[in-house]
mmCIF file of C-alpha atoms in Angstrom:
data_model
loop_
_atom_site.group_PDB
_atom_site.id
_atom_site.type_symbol
_atom_site.label_atom_id
_atom_site.label_comp_id
_atom_site.label_asym_id
_atom_site.label_seq_id
_atom_site.Cartn_x
_atom_site.Cartn_y
_atom_site.Cartn_z
ATOM 1 C CA MET C 1 93.165 102.811 57.496
ATOM 2 C CA PRO C 2 91.377 103.841 60.895
ATOM 3 C CA ARG C 3 93.760 105.821 63.159
ATOM 4 C CA LYS C 4 94.688 104.090 66.335
ATOM 5 C CA SER C 5 93.235 105.316 69.480
ATOM 6 C CA SER C 6 95.342 106.897 72.088
ATOM 7 C CA VAL C 7 92.739 105.669 74.880
ATOM 8 C CA PRO C 8 93.696 102.490 76.434
ATOM 9 C CA SER C 9 91.286 99.827 76.258
ATOM 10 C CA TYR C 10 89.630 97.512 78.652
ATOM 11 C CA ARG C 11 90.416 94.001 77.620
ATOM 12 C CA LEU C 12 89.901 90.261 78.799
ATOM 13 C CA HIS C 13 92.819 88.031 79.672
ATOM 14 C CA LYS C 14 91.529 84.784 78.957
ATOM 15 C CA ALA C 15 94.218 82.899 80.676
ATOM 16 C CA SER C 16 93.576 84.146 83.896
ATOM 17 C CA GLY C 17 89.940 85.572 83.346
ATOM 18 C CA GLN C 18 91.554 89.230 84.713
ATOM 19 C CA ALA C 19 90.693 92.446 82.979
ATOM 20 C CA ARG C 20 93.848 94.191 81.557
ATOM 21 C CA THR C 21 94.638 97.233 80.155
ATOM 22 C CA ILE C 22 98.115 98.605 78.050
ATOM 23 C CA VAL C 23 99.532 101.598 78.993
ATOM 24 C CA ASP C 24 102.933 102.675 77.113
ATOM 25 C CA GLY C 25 103.557 98.963 76.752
ATOM 26 C CA ARG C 26 102.898 97.884 79.922
ATOM 27 C CA HIS C 27 100.283 95.044 80.831
ATOM 28 C CA ILE C 28 98.347 96.229 83.874
ATOM 29 C CA TYR C 29 95.831 93.684 85.347
ATOM 30 C CA LEU C 30 92.639 95.023 86.895
ATOM 31 C CA GLY C 31 90.931 92.200 88.750
ATOM 32 C CA LYS C 32 88.366 89.924 87.634
ATOM 33 C CA TYR C 33 86.775 90.820 83.993
ATOM 34 C CA GLY C 34 83.614 92.887 84.487
ATOM 35 C CA SER C 35 83.407 93.304 88.243
ATOM 36 C CA PRO C 36 82.854 97.020 89.978
ATOM 37 C CA GLU C 37 86.309 96.730 90.978
ATOM 38 C CA SER C 38 87.940 96.351 87.886
ATOM 39 C CA ARG C 39 85.738 98.968 86.354
ATOM 40 C CA GLN C 40 86.729 101.205 88.991
ATOM 41 C CA GLN C 41 90.302 100.678 88.653
ATOM 42 C CA TYR C 42 90.174 100.846 85.088
ATOM 43 C CA ALA C 43 88.621 104.353 85.546
ATOM 44 C CA ARG C 44 91.517 105.618 87.645
ATOM 45 C CA ILE C 45 94.071 104.390 85.117
ATOM 46 C CA LEU C 46 92.197 106.524 82.476
ATOM 47 C CA ALA C 47 92.415 109.470 84.826
ATOM 48 C CA GLU C 48 95.910 109.022 85.349
ATOM 49 C CA VAL C 49 96.629 108.576 81.327
ATOM 50 C CA ALA C 50 94.447 111.737 80.539
ATOM 51 C CA LEU C 51 96.024 114.036 83.384
ATOM 52 C CA PRO C 52 98.039 116.907 81.964
ATOM 53 C CA ALA C 53 102.132 116.475 82.661
ATOM 54 C CA GLY C 54 101.889 119.619 84.397
ATOM 55 C CA ILE C 55 99.674 122.289 86.093
ATOM 56 C CA PRO C 56 99.021 125.332 84.154
ATOM 57 C CA THR C 57 100.391 128.773 85.493
ATOM 58 C CA THR C 58 97.616 130.949 84.194
ATOM 59 C CA PRO C 59 93.885 130.222 85.027
ATOM 60 C CA ASP C 60 91.979 128.371 82.237
ATOM 61 C CA ILE C 61 88.358 128.401 83.032
ATOM 62 C CA SER C 62 87.377 126.294 79.632
ATOM 63 C CA ARG C 63 90.027 123.174 80.980
ATOM 64 C CA SER C 64 88.889 123.866 84.708
ATOM 65 C CA GLN C 65 85.208 123.179 83.346
ATOM 66 C CA ARG C 66 86.223 119.928 81.789
ATOM 67 C CA LEU C 67 88.411 118.642 84.766
ATOM 68 C CA LEU C 68 86.929 115.445 86.510
ATOM 69 C CA VAL C 69 86.790 114.548 89.903
ATOM 70 C CA SER C 70 88.915 111.572 89.614
ATOM 71 C CA GLU C 71 91.314 113.656 87.646
ATOM 72 C CA LEU C 72 91.716 116.494 90.351
ATOM 73 C CA LEU C 73 91.832 113.381 92.930
ATOM 74 C CA VAL C 74 94.827 112.274 91.040
ATOM 75 C CA ALA C 75 96.798 115.549 90.881
ATOM 76 C CA TYR C 76 96.333 116.145 94.301
ATOM 77 C CA LEU C 77 97.525 112.543 95.550
ATOM 78 C CA LYS C 78 100.495 113.146 93.451
ATOM 79 C CA PHE C 79 101.100 116.540 95.265
ATOM 80 C CA ALA C 80 100.136 114.845 98.932
ATOM 81 C CA GLU C 81 102.986 111.991 98.320
ATOM 82 C CA SER C 82 105.536 114.384 98.097
ATOM 83 C CA TYR C 83 104.082 116.946 100.799
ATOM 84 C CA TYR C 84 102.914 114.570 103.421
ATOM 85 C CA SER C 85 106.508 112.627 103.557
ATOM 86 C CA ILE C 86 109.477 112.548 106.078
ATOM 87 C CA GLU C 87 112.741 111.457 104.592
ATOM 88 C CA GLY C 88 111.238 110.453 101.297
ATOM 89 C CA GLN C 89 108.881 108.135 103.156
ATOM 90 C CA PRO C 90 104.773 109.005 103.107
ATOM 91 C CA THR C 91 103.489 109.504 106.380
ATOM 92 C CA ASN C 92 100.496 108.092 108.038
ATOM 93 C CA GLU C 93 98.513 111.160 107.109
ATOM 94 C CA PHE C 94 99.114 110.606 103.121
ATOM 95 C CA ARG C 95 97.872 106.812 103.779
ATOM 96 C CA ASN C 96 94.978 108.632 105.248
ATOM 97 C CA MET C 97 94.257 110.658 102.625
ATOM 98 C CA VAL C 98 94.067 107.752 100.021
ATOM 99 C CA ASP C 99 91.276 106.037 102.045
ATOM 100 C CA ALA C 100 89.444 109.222 102.395
ATOM 101 C CA VAL C 101 89.448 109.914 98.423
ATOM 102 C CA GLY C 102 88.449 106.514 97.224
ATOM 103 C CA PRO C 103 84.702 106.325 98.292
ATOM 104 C CA LEU C 104 84.782 109.969 96.556
ATOM 105 C CA ASN C 105 86.286 108.399 93.430
ATOM 106 C CA GLN C 106 84.077 105.546 93.513
ATOM 107 C CA LEU C 107 80.515 107.739 93.671
ATOM 108 C CA TYR C 108 81.449 110.983 91.792
ATOM 109 C CA GLY C 109 84.698 110.014 89.586
ATOM 110 C CA ASP C 110 83.381 110.830 86.367
ATOM 111 C CA THR C 111 82.033 114.197 87.758
ATOM 112 C CA GLN C 112 82.854 117.587 86.249
ATOM 113 C CA ALA C 113 84.697 119.011 89.129
ATOM 114 C CA ASP C 114 82.968 122.277 89.254
ATOM 115 C CA GLU C 115 79.856 120.520 89.285
ATOM 116 C CA PHE C 116 80.646 118.847 92.884
ATOM 117 C CA GLY C 117 78.490 120.370 95.730
ATOM 118 C CA PRO C 118 77.601 120.222 99.253
ATOM 119 C CA LEU C 119 74.897 117.810 98.454
ATOM 120 C CA LYS C 120 77.286 115.224 96.647
ATOM 121 C CA LEU C 121 79.689 115.772 99.559
ATOM 122 C CA LYS C 122 76.905 114.740 102.061
ATOM 123 C CA ALA C 123 75.929 111.912 99.840
ATOM 124 C CA VAL C 124 79.828 110.707 100.419
ATOM 125 C CA ARG C 125 79.699 111.374 103.791
ATOM 126 C CA GLU C 126 76.303 109.461 104.470
ATOM 127 C CA HIS C 127 78.037 106.605 102.217
ATOM 128 C CA LEU C 128 80.688 106.408 104.644
ATOM 129 C CA VAL C 129 78.514 106.117 107.634
ATOM 130 C CA LYS C 130 76.648 103.218 106.134
ATOM 131 C CA GLN C 131 79.511 101.526 105.526
ATOM 132 C CA GLY C 132 80.143 101.613 109.437
ATOM 133 C CA LEU C 133 82.615 104.196 110.220
ATOM 134 C CA CYS C 134 82.595 106.038 113.194
ATOM 135 C CA ARG C 135 81.166 109.832 113.572
ATOM 136 C CA THR C 136 84.633 110.945 114.151
ATOM 137 C CA GLU C 137 86.477 109.032 111.364
ATOM 138 C CA THR C 138 83.939 110.396 109.108
ATOM 139 C CA ASN C 139 84.332 113.830 109.993
ATOM 140 C CA LYS C 140 88.052 113.520 109.573
ATOM 141 C CA ARG C 141 87.758 112.078 106.149
ATOM 142 C CA ILE C 142 85.209 114.535 104.915
ATOM 143 C CA GLY C 143 87.715 117.282 106.259
ATOM 144 C CA ARG C 144 90.333 115.757 103.878
ATOM 145 C CA LEU C 145 88.301 115.723 101.020
ATOM 146 C CA LYS C 146 87.533 119.634 101.602
ATOM 147 C CA ARG C 147 91.447 120.006 101.846
ATOM 148 C CA ALA C 148 91.878 118.476 98.378
ATOM 149 C CA PHE C 149 89.299 120.951 96.811
ATOM 150 C CA LYS C 150 91.192 123.827 98.530
ATOM 151 C CA TRP C 151 94.415 122.950 97.251
ATOM 152 C CA ALA C 152 92.756 122.776 93.647
ATOM 153 C CA VAL C 153 91.542 126.286 93.946
ATOM 154 C CA SER C 154 95.114 127.310 94.848
ATOM 155 C CA GLU C 155 96.161 125.729 91.835
ATOM 156 C CA GLU C 156 93.339 127.424 89.697
ATOM 157 C CA LEU C 157 92.128 123.948 88.674
ATOM 158 C CA THR C 158 88.556 124.435 89.935
ATOM 159 C CA SER C 159 86.751 127.452 90.473
ATOM 160 C CA PRO C 160 86.907 129.334 94.275
ATOM 161 C CA SER C 161 83.080 128.900 94.478
ATOM 162 C CA VAL C 162 83.504 125.016 94.669
ATOM 163 C CA HIS C 163 85.642 124.897 98.060
ATOM 164 C CA GLN C 164 83.315 127.943 99.402
ATOM 165 C CA ALA C 165 80.288 125.918 99.036
ATOM 166 C CA LEU C 166 81.903 122.541 100.352
ATOM 167 C CA SER C 167 83.071 124.676 103.543
ATOM 168 C CA THR C 168 79.357 125.164 104.351
ATOM 169 C CA VAL C 169 78.906 121.465 105.261
ATOM 170 C CA THR C 170 79.607 120.961 108.746
ATOM 171 C CA SER C 171 80.625 118.148 110.953
ATOM 172 C CA LEU C 172 78.469 115.556 112.221
ATOM 173 C CA LYS C 173 77.740 116.622 115.797
ATOM 174 C CA PHE C 174 77.245 114.027 119.081
ATOM 175 C CA GLY C 175 74.019 112.793 119.362
ATOM 176 C CA ARG C 176 72.338 114.419 116.156
ATOM 177 C CA THR C 177 73.613 111.599 113.434
ATOM 178 C CA SER C 178 73.098 108.047 112.846
ATOM 179 C CA ALA C 179 76.653 107.554 112.820
ATOM 180 C CA ARG C 180 78.028 105.010 115.674
ATOM 181 C CA GLU C 181 80.069 106.647 117.944
ATOM 182 C CA SER C 182 83.650 105.363 118.660
ATOM 183 C CA GLU C 183 84.548 103.812 122.288
ATOM 184 C CA PRO C 184 86.874 106.109 124.072
ATOM 185 C CA VAL C 185 90.524 105.500 124.813
ATOM 186 C CA LYS C 186 91.182 104.340 128.372
ATOM 187 C CA PRO C 187 94.107 103.767 130.258
ATOM 188 C CA VAL C 188 95.246 100.447 130.612
ATOM 189 C CA GLU C 189 95.310 98.987 134.118
ATOM 190 C CA GLU C 190 98.453 98.299 135.726
ATOM 191 C CA GLY C 191 97.589 94.620 136.456
ATOM 192 C CA THR C 192 97.165 94.044 132.819
ATOM 193 C CA ILE C 193 100.444 95.607 132.025
ATOM 194 C CA GLU C 194 102.308 93.417 134.448
ATOM 195 C CA LEU C 195 100.688 90.168 133.323
ATOM 196 C CA THR C 196 101.645 90.871 129.611
ATOM 197 C CA LEU C 197 105.484 91.869 130.539
ATOM 198 C CA PRO C 198 106.822 88.277 130.964
ATOM 199 C CA TYR C 199 105.561 87.252 127.534
ATOM 200 C CA VAL C 200 106.796 89.886 125.546
ATOM 201 C CA THR C 201 110.758 90.042 124.345
ATOM 202 C CA PRO C 202 112.902 92.852 126.229
ATOM 203 C CA GLN C 203 113.074 95.464 123.707
ATOM 204 C CA ILE C 204 108.865 95.476 123.797
ATOM 205 C CA ALA C 205 108.971 95.380 127.536
ATOM 206 C CA ALA C 206 111.608 98.120 127.868
ATOM 207 C CA MET C 207 109.395 100.413 125.456
ATOM 208 C CA ILE C 208 106.289 99.689 127.675
ATOM 209 C CA ARG C 209 107.917 100.936 130.875
ATOM 210 C CA LEU C 210 109.318 103.902 129.116
ATOM 211 C CA GLN C 211 106.056 104.966 127.863
ATOM 212 C CA LEU C 212 104.462 104.577 131.447
ATOM 213 C CA LEU C 213 107.585 106.592 132.849
ATOM 214 C CA THR C 214 107.611 109.213 130.420
ATOM 215 C CA GLY C 215 104.547 109.314 128.367
ATOM 216 C CA MET C 216 106.142 109.256 125.013
ATOM 217 C CA ARG C 217 104.270 108.497 121.850
ATOM 218 C CA PRO C 218 104.936 105.179 120.197
ATOM 219 C CA GLY C 219 106.281 106.754 117.157
ATOM 220 C CA GLU C 220 108.957 108.562 119.507
ATOM 221 C CA VAL C 221 109.803 105.621 121.713
ATOM 222 C CA ILE C 222 110.690 103.281 118.633
ATOM 223 C CA ARG C 223 112.955 105.537 116.860
ATOM 224 C CA MET C 224 115.235 106.278 120.030
ATOM 225 C CA GLN C 225 118.842 106.503 118.991
ATOM 226 C CA PRO C 226 121.936 107.184 121.482
ATOM 227 C CA CYS C 227 122.806 110.488 119.191
ATOM 228 C CA ASP C 228 119.483 111.851 120.156
ATOM 229 C CA ILE C 229 119.652 111.350 124.089
ATOM 230 C CA ASP C 230 122.046 113.838 126.017
ATOM 231 C CA THR C 231 123.459 112.075 128.869
ATOM 232 C CA SER C 232 125.899 114.919 130.289
ATOM 233 C CA THR C 233 123.776 115.553 133.375
ATOM 234 C CA ASP C 234 122.241 113.099 136.049
ATOM 235 C CA VAL C 235 118.459 113.263 134.165
ATOM 236 C CA TRP C 236 119.108 112.321 130.576
ATOM 237 C CA ILE C 237 117.511 114.304 127.985
ATOM 238 C CA TYR C 238 115.833 112.620 124.816
ATOM 239 C CA VAL C 239 115.187 114.938 122.036
ATOM 240 C CA PRO C 240 113.603 113.065 118.969
ATOM 241 C CA THR C 241 114.235 114.240 115.621
ATOM 242 C CA ARG C 242 110.448 113.129 114.220
ATOM 243 C CA HIS C 243 107.557 113.819 116.249
ATOM 244 C CA LYS C 244 104.005 114.689 115.868
ATOM 245 C CA GLY C 245 104.354 118.794 116.049
ATOM 246 C CA ARG C 246 107.855 118.928 114.277
ATOM 247 C CA TRP C 247 105.975 120.468 110.900
ATOM 248 C CA ARG C 248 104.687 123.184 113.071
ATOM 249 C CA GLY C 249 107.990 123.989 114.515
ATOM 250 C CA HIS C 250 107.616 122.583 118.034
ATOM 251 C CA GLN C 251 110.603 121.042 119.768
ATOM 252 C CA ARG C 252 109.789 118.106 121.727
ATOM 253 C CA THR C 253 111.950 117.472 124.736
ATOM 254 C CA ILE C 254 111.632 114.403 127.048
ATOM 255 C CA PRO C 255 113.773 113.907 130.185
ATOM 256 C CA LEU C 256 114.805 110.476 131.344
ATOM 257 C CA GLY C 257 115.074 110.034 134.852
ATOM 258 C CA PRO C 258 116.642 107.131 136.948
ATOM 259 C CA HIS C 259 114.197 104.560 136.273
ATOM 260 C CA ALA C 260 113.841 105.289 132.595
ATOM 261 C CA GLN C 261 117.781 105.230 132.434
ATOM 262 C CA GLN C 262 117.882 101.812 133.932
ATOM 263 C CA GLN C 263 115.303 100.466 130.854
ATOM 264 C CA ILE C 264 117.662 101.800 128.130
ATOM 265 C CA GLU C 265 121.033 101.187 129.235
ATOM 266 C CA PRO C 266 121.014 97.737 128.569
ATOM 267 C CA PHE C 267 120.657 99.022 125.044
ATOM 268 C CA MET C 268 123.044 101.744 124.662
ATOM 269 C CA LYS C 269 126.279 99.875 123.792
ATOM 270 C CA ARG C 270 125.706 100.378 119.999
ATOM 271 C CA GLU C 271 126.618 102.804 117.123
ATOM 272 C CA GLU C 272 125.488 106.395 117.909
ATOM 273 C CA THR C 273 122.790 106.277 114.775
ATOM 274 C CA ALA C 274 121.684 102.666 115.540
ATOM 275 C CA PHE C 275 117.958 102.478 117.084
ATOM 276 C CA LEU C 276 117.945 101.015 120.659
ATOM 277 C CA PHE C 277 115.114 98.741 120.188
ATOM 278 C CA SER C 278 115.676 96.457 116.949
ATOM 279 C CA PRO C 279 113.156 93.940 115.603
ATOM 280 C CA ALA C 280 116.305 91.808 114.515
ATOM 281 C CA GLU C 281 117.735 91.650 117.938
ATOM 282 C CA ALA C 282 114.269 90.706 119.381
ATOM 283 C CA ASP C 283 114.146 87.630 116.841
ATOM 284 C CA GLU C 284 117.400 86.530 117.558
ATOM 285 C CA TYR C 285 116.302 86.431 121.506
ATOM 286 C CA ARG C 286 113.355 84.336 120.672
ATOM 287 C CA HIS C 287 115.350 81.962 118.627
ATOM 288 C CA GLU C 288 117.898 81.520 121.719
ATOM 289 C CA CYS C 289 114.883 80.850 123.855
ATOM 290 C CA ARG C 290 113.590 78.049 121.927
ATOM 291 C CA ALA C 291 116.845 76.496 121.488
ATOM 292 C CA ILE C 292 117.285 76.551 125.479
ATOM 293 C CA HIS C 293 113.478 74.951 125.229
ATOM 294 C CA ARG C 294 114.689 72.114 123.168
ATOM 295 C CA ASN C 295 117.250 71.094 125.253
ATOM 296 C CA ARG C 296 114.917 68.311 126.637
ATOM 297 C CA LYS C 297 115.853 65.439 128.248
ATOM 298 C CA THR C 298 113.025 62.973 127.025
ATOM 299 C CA PRO C 299 113.365 60.846 124.108
ATOM 300 C CA VAL C 300 112.362 62.158 120.208
ATOM 301 C CA TYR C 301 110.076 59.672 118.907
ATOM 302 C CA PRO C 302 109.988 58.847 115.049
ATOM 303 C CA CYS C 303 106.330 60.479 114.788
ATOM 304 C CA GLU C 304 107.851 64.017 115.765
ATOM 305 C CA LEU C 305 110.924 63.497 113.569
ATOM 306 C CA ARG C 306 108.295 62.924 110.600
ATOM 307 C CA ALA C 307 106.271 65.942 111.662
ATOM 308 C CA ARG C 308 109.886 67.980 111.474
ATOM 309 C CA GLU C 309 110.542 66.822 108.179
ATOM 310 C CA LYS C 310 107.396 67.732 106.981
ATOM 311 C CA ARG C 311 107.466 71.175 108.611
ATOM 312 C CA LYS C 312 110.879 71.729 106.562
ATOM 313 C CA GLN C 313 109.773 70.734 103.450
ATOM 314 C CA LYS C 314 106.754 73.217 103.623
ATOM 315 C CA ALA C 315 109.083 76.035 104.958
ATOM 316 C CA LYS C 316 111.075 75.494 101.572
ATOM 317 C CA SER C 317 108.122 75.710 99.253
ATOM 318 C CA ARG C 318 107.316 78.764 100.653
ATOM 319 C CA LYS C 319 108.693 82.306 99.889
ATOM 320 C CA PRO C 320 111.521 83.238 101.744
ATOM 321 C CA LYS C 321 110.622 85.556 104.807
ATOM 322 C CA ARG C 322 111.395 89.216 104.711
ATOM 323 C CA PRO C 323 114.518 89.932 107.109
ATOM 324 C CA LYS C 324 113.523 91.621 110.330
ATOM 325 C CA GLY C 325 114.378 95.572 110.205
ATOM 326 C CA ASN C 326 116.285 97.774 112.724
ATOM 327 C CA CYS C 327 113.362 100.093 113.860
ATOM 328 C CA TYR C 328 110.035 98.873 114.935
ATOM 329 C CA THR C 329 106.970 100.525 113.286
ATOM 330 C CA PRO C 330 103.947 101.775 115.519
ATOM 331 C CA ASP C 331 101.854 98.634 113.867
ATOM 332 C CA SER C 332 104.562 96.006 114.621
ATOM 333 C CA TYR C 333 104.650 97.630 118.365
ATOM 334 C CA ARG C 334 101.223 96.999 118.507
ATOM 335 C CA ARG C 335 101.404 93.402 116.978
ATOM 336 C CA ALA C 336 104.152 92.633 119.181
ATOM 337 C CA ILE C 337 101.795 93.570 122.385
ATOM 338 C CA LYS C 338 99.041 91.936 121.134
ATOM 339 C CA TYR C 339 100.698 88.624 120.886
ATOM 340 C CA GLY C 340 102.073 88.914 124.261
ATOM 341 C CA VAL C 341 98.669 89.539 125.640
ATOM 342 C CA THR C 342 97.425 86.405 123.624
ATOM 343 C CA ARG C 343 100.516 84.197 125.024
ATOM 344 C CA SER C 344 100.107 85.571 128.566
ATOM 345 C CA ASN C 345 96.173 84.471 128.302
ATOM 346 C CA ARG C 346 97.189 80.916 126.977
ATOM 347 C CA GLU C 347 100.079 80.139 129.131
ATOM 348 C CA ARG C 348 98.022 81.272 132.403
ATOM 349 C CA THR C 349 94.941 79.189 131.483
ATOM 350 C CA LYS C 350 97.009 76.210 130.719
ATOM 351 C CA ALA C 351 98.476 76.398 134.193
ATOM 352 C CA ASP C 352 95.392 77.255 136.065
ATOM 353 C CA SER C 353 92.088 76.832 134.058
ATOM 354 C CA GLU C 354 90.461 79.582 136.371
ATOM 355 C CA ALA C 355 92.913 82.156 135.410
ATOM 356 C CA VAL C 356 91.270 85.238 134.394
ATOM 357 C CA GLU C 357 91.877 86.602 130.871
ATOM 358 C CA ILE C 358 93.159 89.861 130.122
ATOM 359 C CA ALA C 359 91.891 92.283 127.556
ATOM 360 C CA LYS C 360 93.786 93.463 124.483
ATOM 361 C CA TRP C 361 95.561 96.678 124.736
ATOM 362 C CA SER C 362 97.528 99.029 122.666
ATOM 363 C CA PRO C 363 100.595 101.178 123.152
ATOM 364 C CA TYR C 364 98.150 104.422 122.597
ATOM 365 C CA GLN C 365 96.468 103.572 126.108
ATOM 366 C CA LEU C 366 99.995 103.627 127.947
ATOM 367 C CA ARG C 367 100.122 107.490 126.976
ATOM 368 C CA HIS C 368 96.778 107.838 128.703
ATOM 369 C CA SER C 369 97.852 106.086 131.847
ATOM 370 C CA PHE C 370 100.760 108.195 131.807
ATOM 371 C CA ALA C 371 98.691 111.386 131.468
ATOM 372 C CA THR C 372 96.112 110.209 134.392
ATOM 373 C CA ASN C 373 98.849 109.400 136.866
ATOM 374 C CA MET C 374 100.738 112.457 135.916
ATOM 375 C CA ARG C 375 97.063 114.585 136.317
ATOM 376 C CA ARG C 376 96.222 113.030 139.681
ATOM 377 C CA ASP C 377 99.867 113.259 141.284
ATOM 378 C CA TYR C 378 101.214 116.752 140.075
ATOM 379 C CA GLY C 379 98.260 118.575 138.393
ATOM 380 C CA VAL C 380 97.135 119.570 134.469
ATOM 381 C CA GLU C 381 100.270 121.637 133.722
ATOM 382 C CA ALA C 382 102.338 118.663 134.592
ATOM 383 C CA ALA C 383 100.750 116.556 132.581
ATOM 384 C CA GLN C 384 100.766 118.989 129.484
ATOM 385 C CA LEU C 385 104.654 119.266 129.651
ATOM 386 C CA GLY C 386 104.829 115.416 130.378
ATOM 387 C CA LEU C 387 102.567 114.518 126.990
ATOM 388 C CA GLY C 388 104.320 117.714 125.015
ATOM 389 C CA HIS C 389 101.307 119.568 124.166
ATOM 390 C CA ALA C 390 100.805 123.163 123.538
ATOM 391 C CA ARG C 391 97.321 123.575 125.494
ATOM 392 C CA THR C 392 96.047 122.291 128.830
ATOM 393 C CA ASN C 393 92.875 121.693 127.523
ATOM 394 C CA ILE C 394 94.464 118.650 125.169
ATOM 395 C CA VAL C 395 95.086 116.898 128.482
ATOM 396 C CA ASP C 396 91.554 116.171 128.896
ATOM 397 C CA VAL C 397 91.667 114.036 125.862
ATOM 398 C CA TYR C 398 94.237 111.584 127.281
ATOM 399 C CA ALA C 399 93.785 112.063 131.093
ATOM 400 C CA GLU C 400 90.981 110.521 132.814
ATOM 401 C CA LYS C 401 89.677 112.946 135.486
ATOM 402 C CA ASN C 402 90.429 112.663 139.223
ATOM 403 C CA LEU C 403 87.276 112.648 140.741
ATOM 404 C CA SER C 404 88.706 111.805 144.311
ATOM 405 C CA LEU C 405 88.404 115.522 145.474
ATOM 406 C CA ILE C 406 84.587 115.979 144.552
ATOM 407 C CA VAL C 407 84.212 112.676 145.967
ATOM 408 C CA ASP C 408 85.571 114.142 149.373
ATOM 409 C CA ILE C 409 83.832 117.052 149.200
ATOM 410 C CA ALA C 410 80.297 114.820 148.362
ATOM 411 C CA ARG C 411 81.511 112.589 151.273
ATOM 412 C CA LYS C 412 81.355 115.535 153.586
ATOM 413 C CA ASN C 413 78.671 118.069 152.551
ATOM 414 C CA GLY C 414 76.431 115.861 150.679
#
């Protein structure tokens, strides 16, 4: 009787036409049978099954020579999932790392880790460029791949020479590569903000104004809680529990003046640990606005009643919507602003066909607007303190340089 193989096989599920494999009694579907995507998913699962349960405490050169790139990446992602996390939740850096290792696994997943060198890394980089990634994002992803191999060396999974060789691959330079350049993030115009505010909920409007007044990051403004705000003095102090520089040991302190206090006072009457700006409350506000709009005086015609009934039946057949949470995410905050811009353009164009449409903008541009205004009115150091940066040269990334001084000089001497 032939011995049963321990390697999961690549199989066809005839009923659905999908590829599948069975691991520990679990049926895992991989996508369309025979497709490259399903083969790649199958290779990843094989790598996970083949990966040893623990990491050796002593070097084993014969094992490291057998280690595949796909196995190395699986081991690193398991480490990164716990390392790049806050309160048990993976951070954006972990999601960025997953995006970075995908093309490497696709191109060189079956290559031995000790045979992966600079030319192969450059091939991955060229693949990213051909996919349309900009130069800076390509450099970030290649840097993350180098970090994965550096970790592997520290765990004695690969030879130190591998990371040393990969470190010789330099970043793509401006003007010396075919990779496209990304558009710089610009401050959002005040007129654009004013045309957006009437078409967003009070929660979103307050967050927008707070960012303009304080220069907070989107992740800092969405997580404001009464327990993090010291209201004992005339200028309130907000100390975020989570911020970008926390892992470096930096403390972020944000003063809230009278105008900023005015924005958050309507949301302060809640539990100390509750978030000030709640998507659930914003959803209730929208429903109230719709109810007011429904109190119309014109009659409801039978065709409208039939249309309403059809919508109700269709809504019942759909899966129930996930309830709104108690805290915004940077993405949901950005989408809310995008919706406000779209609605502003639609409503204003409906009222006046000659109205000028405003461009879409994101909450990150508000930080650039704050930095530009602070640098113009109070100097570089004030902008640095307001942004919470350790060095003044970082301000140049966020602030549009004020050219008024050199323009006045040119007007007089030029």
